[in-house]
Amino acid sequence: MIEGVLLKGYGGFYYVFAEDRVWECSLRGRFRVKDQEFLPGDRVAILPEEDKATIESVEPRRNALIRPAIANVDQAILVFAMTSPKPDLNLLDRLLIQVTDAEIEPIIVFTKLDKYKDNPLANGSEDYAITTVYRNIGYTVFEVSSETGQGVAEIGARLTNKISVLAGPSGAGKSSLFNALSPGKKLKTGHISVKSKRGRHTTRHVELMVCAGGLVADTPGFSSLFLPNMKRAELTDCFPEFAQRRRQCRFNSCLHDKEPNCAIKAALEKGEISPVRYEHYLIFLKEIIEAERKY
Ligand SMILES: Nc1nc2c(ncn2[C@@H]2O[C@H](COP(=O)(O)OP(=O)(O)O)[C@@H](O)[C@H]2O)c(=O)[nH]1
Ligand SMILES: [Mg+2]
Ligand SMILES: [Zn+2]
């Protein structure tokens, strides 16, 4: 018996990565009886028989994302272009909340660094304004060019032995980054979607791929605009630069909106908190309060 990770289910078979190769597996009958649902990312034990194998057991999941449906995700690589398409920081902040709420480690990657340098707005130094804001908050941030290869190896080192999902808007350079990370195995760049043949529902095809010694899902999912179900007071925890200051607010229940003696607003006035991040916080707070009213 060997341990592996399920990459995808397709056409009644399951493809498992174990001992440095992919095994086409079928299921033991008892799994079919139990109507066990497998997800890419599931850790399984397989029994190889000649060239094929059977899945014998599956470990409990550490976590499971719904969109995309992947289990045991270690980290989310949030991919945004530095230049074009213009980075939608509202979406980035939303994704950071979704990822933090799901207890998955976020890694921010700004792509198309080569274009940024050509940009007359660039100041020519290594200090790129948009990346500095997120790095100062404490997030892990990479700047990369899939075109020149700059920064690619650093990201590759973060993928080894982990399960990662790539998320971010179409055109940001997710597939190009994947290709740069795994030369020889080319993904189509540009927008692709595969319709499920199972019914009228169209689902995105989700699979994990071997990449830079880890497993990566390149998926247009996970870019939903909805915030997870949370209480208004919990939103502060998803903004690390707010959370570290909240105990200095006058009121324990401070939502950092209209309350007096708010440490977050004081930090904002001193320029220690990004006005854009604060603006997004207020937008999200309003959405969460509206969602609370519906229940
Ligand atoms: N100059 C430059 N172009 C890039 C870079 N990364 C991606 N692109 C281009 O941006 C477009 C969208 O890339 P793609 O990888 O398909 O984005 P995805 O939709 O996020 O998968 C393609 O035309 C790529 O060639 C980069 O680092 N530099
Ligand atoms: Mg793509
Ligand atoms: Zn406050």
PDB file of N, CA and C and ligand atoms in Angstrom, residues 236 245-246 248-251 253-257 259-265 281, ligand 3:
ATOM      1  N   THR A 236     -12.782  42.363  11.384  1.00  0.00           N
ATOM      2  CA  THR A 236     -11.510  42.954  11.814  1.00  0.00           C
ATOM      3  C   THR A 236     -10.381  41.921  11.811  1.00  0.00           C
ATOM      4  N   ARG A 245      -4.382  46.301  16.192  1.00  0.00           N
ATOM      5  CA  ARG A 245      -4.591  47.580  16.873  1.00  0.00           C
ATOM      6  C   ARG A 245      -5.917  47.648  17.626  1.00  0.00           C
ATOM      7  N   ARG A 246      -6.765  46.638  17.425  1.00  0.00           N
ATOM      8  CA  ARG A 246      -8.154  46.768  17.908  1.00  0.00           C
ATOM      9  C   ARG A 246      -8.248  46.940  19.420  1.00  0.00           C
ATOM     10  N   GLN A 248      -6.627  48.790  21.246  1.00  0.00           N
ATOM     11  CA  GLN A 248      -6.460  50.193  21.639  1.00  0.00           C
ATOM     12  C   GLN A 248      -7.703  51.032  21.344  1.00  0.00           C
ATOM     13  N   CYS A 249      -8.712  50.441  20.703  1.00  0.00           N
ATOM     14  CA  CYS A 249      -9.964  51.175  20.477  1.00  0.00           C
ATOM     15  C   CYS A 249     -10.661  51.357  21.829  1.00  0.00           C
ATOM     16  N   ARG A 250     -11.381  52.481  21.972  1.00  0.00           N
ATOM     17  CA  ARG A 250     -12.042  52.759  23.242  1.00  0.00           C
ATOM     18  C   ARG A 250     -13.085  51.679  23.576  1.00  0.00           C
ATOM     19  N   PHE A 251     -13.852  51.272  22.558  1.00  0.00           N
ATOM     20  CA  PHE A 251     -14.904  50.284  22.792  1.00  0.00           C
ATOM     21  C   PHE A 251     -14.466  48.910  22.297  1.00  0.00           C
ATOM     22  N   SER A 253     -16.370  46.693  21.336  1.00  0.00           N
ATOM     23  CA  SER A 253     -17.226  46.325  20.199  1.00  0.00           C
ATOM     24  C   SER A 253     -16.999  47.246  19.000  1.00  0.00           C
ATOM     25  N   CYS A 254     -15.922  48.049  19.043  1.00  0.00           N
ATOM     26  CA  CYS A 254     -15.692  49.041  17.992  1.00  0.00           C
ATOM     27  C   CYS A 254     -15.644  48.390  16.607  1.00  0.00           C
ATOM     28  N   LEU A 255     -16.404  48.946  15.693  1.00  0.00           N
ATOM     29  CA  LEU A 255     -16.384  48.467  14.303  1.00  0.00           C
ATOM     30  C   LEU A 255     -15.561  49.411  13.424  1.00  0.00           C
ATOM     31  N   HIS A 256     -14.902  50.387  14.051  1.00  0.00           N
ATOM     32  CA  HIS A 256     -13.974  51.307  13.378  1.00  0.00           C
ATOM     33  C   HIS A 256     -14.681  52.112  12.288  1.00  0.00           C
ATOM     34  N   ASP A 257     -15.920  52.447  12.566  1.00  0.00           N
ATOM     35  CA  ASP A 257     -16.679  53.207  11.587  1.00  0.00           C
ATOM     36  C   ASP A 257     -16.942  54.608  12.143  1.00  0.00           C
ATOM     37  N   GLU A 259     -17.398  55.191  15.552  1.00  0.00           N
ATOM     38  CA  GLU A 259     -17.127  55.228  16.986  1.00  0.00           C
ATOM     39  C   GLU A 259     -16.010  56.233  17.311  1.00  0.00           C
ATOM     40  N   PRO A 260     -16.099  56.882  18.475  1.00  0.00           N
ATOM     41  CA  PRO A 260     -15.008  57.789  18.890  1.00  0.00           C
ATOM     42  C   PRO A 260     -13.799  56.996  19.411  1.00  0.00           C
ATOM     43  N   ASN A 261     -12.657  57.667  19.436  1.00  0.00           N
ATOM     44  CA  ASN A 261     -11.415  57.070  19.956  1.00  0.00           C
ATOM     45  C   ASN A 261     -11.137  55.690  19.374  1.00  0.00           C
ATOM     46  N   CYS A 262     -11.131  55.643  18.078  1.00  0.00           N
ATOM     47  CA  CYS A 262     -10.875  54.377  17.379  1.00  0.00           C
ATOM     48  C   CYS A 262      -9.412  54.337  16.948  1.00  0.00           C
ATOM     49  N   ALA A 263      -8.713  53.291  17.365  1.00  0.00           N
ATOM     50  CA  ALA A 263      -7.281  53.181  17.064  1.00  0.00           C
ATOM     51  C   ALA A 263      -7.026  52.964  15.570  1.00  0.00           C
ATOM     52  N   ILE A 264      -7.985  52.348  14.903  1.00  0.00           N
ATOM     53  CA  ILE A 264      -7.811  52.093  13.463  1.00  0.00           C
ATOM     54  C   ILE A 264      -7.905  53.409  12.699  1.00  0.00           C
ATOM     55  N   LYS A 265      -8.884  54.240  13.076  1.00  0.00           N
ATOM     56  CA  LYS A 265      -9.013  55.533  12.398  1.00  0.00           C
ATOM     57  C   LYS A 265      -7.828  56.448  12.719  1.00  0.00           C
ATOM     58  N   TYR A 281     -12.691  47.879   3.776  1.00  0.00           N
ATOM     59  CA  TYR A 281     -13.228  47.398   5.048  1.00  0.00           C
ATOM     60  C   TYR A 281     -14.656  47.903   5.259  1.00  0.00           C
TER      61      TYR A 281
HETATM   62 ZN    ZN B   3     -11.969  50.972  16.287  1.00  0.00          ZN
END
